[in-house]
């Protein structure tokens, strides 16, 4: 791609990002405004103009999926040689390289699972903890370490930041477990995820030769999703950059969703202070989503407090109008999962590709019901976050077998892959039916597809392939099979789909019940914002009044929907026990185009003060018909249809039974009784 072509694909602000190749750059921008696009184009433009040597560029992000996305965008722009990695993968590569020189011997084994080591650490202290408590302790240790705390400094820091109590332990006990955990790892000579970064920070800080070599290799840095950087990652980055100033960071403070794990948006917001003379560029044009979706996302942020509010950017959609987001309520989680699966089924029947659709949720446990509902309808899906995929036995075995096959370098790696996986049960055609056999085939086939993609790169060998697969396995990222994506909101960050379902939008799930402090609730709001802004065209948000069928309907819709839908008063009637409850159309005013916050206005489809766009003659015709019917019924006119309903019919001008039913105020009874009459009046008026 020529330099000119690259710039042409950008809007003026994005172009400024690409053109700012000297000195530090900070891009503050909302969701879907083209941050990732701007930085990948910046790299491509720098390479195309000869100002950047692709071998000296390091693009960093947080998840393996995001890194893969960056690599594929860079490849499309003609700069495949640029390294795009996660912090962890980049640090691990460097640590492998330098370990023999700095410490001696090969790099110790990486801890595949921290649980056993933490469990042992606890038992050495004669503490009995269950698995859930272990998980909390583990997260706390991780937080402490990415926050650069030691067992000595942890208790004070925990008190200062008012960390909630962990599994009923005092901070001093947590500090003792931390020490014990370090001992377990040392004795077994094992490294964990954080050790990789911590050691690399140590090497860079203490060994001038290491720092020199790394800085010789990487001279230009770009970091995506910078709002989620932790103190440890920040330190590592500063050591990578050294005295140079060639650092470009992009992020959105309203998408900070890893605070609980040590992320600090302040690194992004304070970047201009940290790097004096930095160019700051703001992007507000949203290219991803329809105006209807953007409006909903903006409304959710309107309710934000604290720094999220102060630093928020208002998105302006650049797209044509699309359908209004739908807010749906269900009696229970199962009904919700079934309802979502049913809608997806309809979409697929209409010709949508399953890969266009994502179902997003707050916690992974919520996925199971959806998985089951989809399986029940024969709809394929993949679980994003990918831990499942590379954990599958057949995938593990396939990787081992492929690794063994690299002993002889193959002339036709793609054939070797098919051959090798064929021995494990892969075939060109899927086996009939569903069940375990089909699942195994799906996994192996995904592996074949993934291999094809990797091997399509010029000169790629079987060894390259296996290395990439192992890297992915390490980062627990699954390749995409052609199915509906199920993902936690955390795993969906930075990604986009034409159709998105956000489930579990109720108090207790979103915000999650664990979020108690205002800061924690704000993080949940940002999560919700991230979820909504993944959608390009069609967005459905749903919530369920109870967890299990028949249980008490105690849940309420999420507070983040305040101003969007009517929240029932505590004593309001409970939702019906079966089927989908009335869907609330999250509409915009038909006249002025602004959001309709009042439920009454939503029913009317326009603000009370905005003039009705209905044809007065049509309205009069409908009123005359109503008078007649009311005489026939010997009952007041409003018992036939209310004024508001008549107006809504005239405004929406439905031409089918279904459209008529969608008009607020028209139920099946009214439809059966008056539908034919009304549609006839409308048709006459039209002609
Ligand atoms: P997020 O905050 O979710 O990570 P982002 O700011 O990184 O979003 P991108 O993923 O880069 O946004 O872009 C969002 C979508 O908009 C992509 O499909 C991208 O191709 C498209 N897009 C961005 N900029 C432009 C543009 N100038 N012209 C056309 N399409 C664009
Ligand atoms: Mg992005």
JSON list of C-alpha atoms in Angstrom, two decimals, residues 30-31 252 254-255 297-298 300-301 313 315 524-534:
[
{"chain": "A", "resi": 30, "resn": "UNK", "atom": "CA", "xyz": [-14.03, 6.69, 22.60]},
{"chain": "A", "resi": 31, "resn": "UNK", "atom": "CA", "xyz": [-15.07, 3.23, 21.53]},
{"chain": "A", "resi": 252, "resn": "UNK", "atom": "CA", "xyz": [-10.30, 5.24, 26.27]},
{"chain": "A", "resi": 254, "resn": "UNK", "atom": "CA", "xyz": [-14.30, 5.03, 29.79]},
{"chain": "A", "resi": 255, "resn": "UNK", "atom": "CA", "xyz": [-13.23, 1.50, 28.88]},
{"chain": "A", "resi": 297, "resn": "UNK", "atom": "CA", "xyz": [-23.89, 3.99, 24.86]},
{"chain": "A", "resi": 298, "resn": "UNK", "atom": "CA", "xyz": [-23.67, 7.74, 25.43]},
{"chain": "A", "resi": 300, "resn": "UNK", "atom": "CA", "xyz": [-25.13, 4.93, 29.83]},
{"chain": "A", "resi": 301, "resn": "UNK", "atom": "CA", "xyz": [-22.07, 7.13, 30.30]},
{"chain": "A", "resi": 313, "resn": "UNK", "atom": "CA", "xyz": [-15.80, 11.73, 25.33]},
{"chain": "A", "resi": 315, "resn": "UNK", "atom": "CA", "xyz": [-19.32, 9.63, 20.54]},
{"chain": "A", "resi": 524, "resn": "UNK", "atom": "CA", "xyz": [-19.20, -2.06, 36.13]},
{"chain": "A", "resi": 525, "resn": "UNK", "atom": "CA", "xyz": [-20.75, 0.81, 34.22]},
{"chain": "A", "resi": 526, "resn": "UNK", "atom": "CA", "xyz": [-17.67, 0.99, 32.02]},
{"chain": "A", "resi": 527, "resn": "UNK", "atom": "CA", "xyz": [-17.97, -2.74, 31.43]},
{"chain": "A", "resi": 528, "resn": "UNK", "atom": "CA", "xyz": [-21.55, -2.27, 30.32]},
{"chain": "A", "resi": 529, "resn": "UNK", "atom": "CA", "xyz": [-20.40, 0.53, 28.02]},
{"chain": "A", "resi": 530, "resn": "UNK", "atom": "CA", "xyz": [-17.73, -1.75, 26.52]},
{"chain": "A", "resi": 531, "resn": "UNK", "atom": "CA", "xyz": [-20.39, -4.42, 25.97]},
{"chain": "A", "resi": 532, "resn": "UNK", "atom": "CA", "xyz": [-22.80, -2.09, 24.15]},
{"chain": "A", "resi": 533, "resn": "UNK", "atom": "CA", "xyz": [-20.13, -0.55, 21.97]},
{"chain": "A", "resi": 534, "resn": "UNK", "atom": "CA", "xyz": [-19.14, -3.93, 20.50]}
]
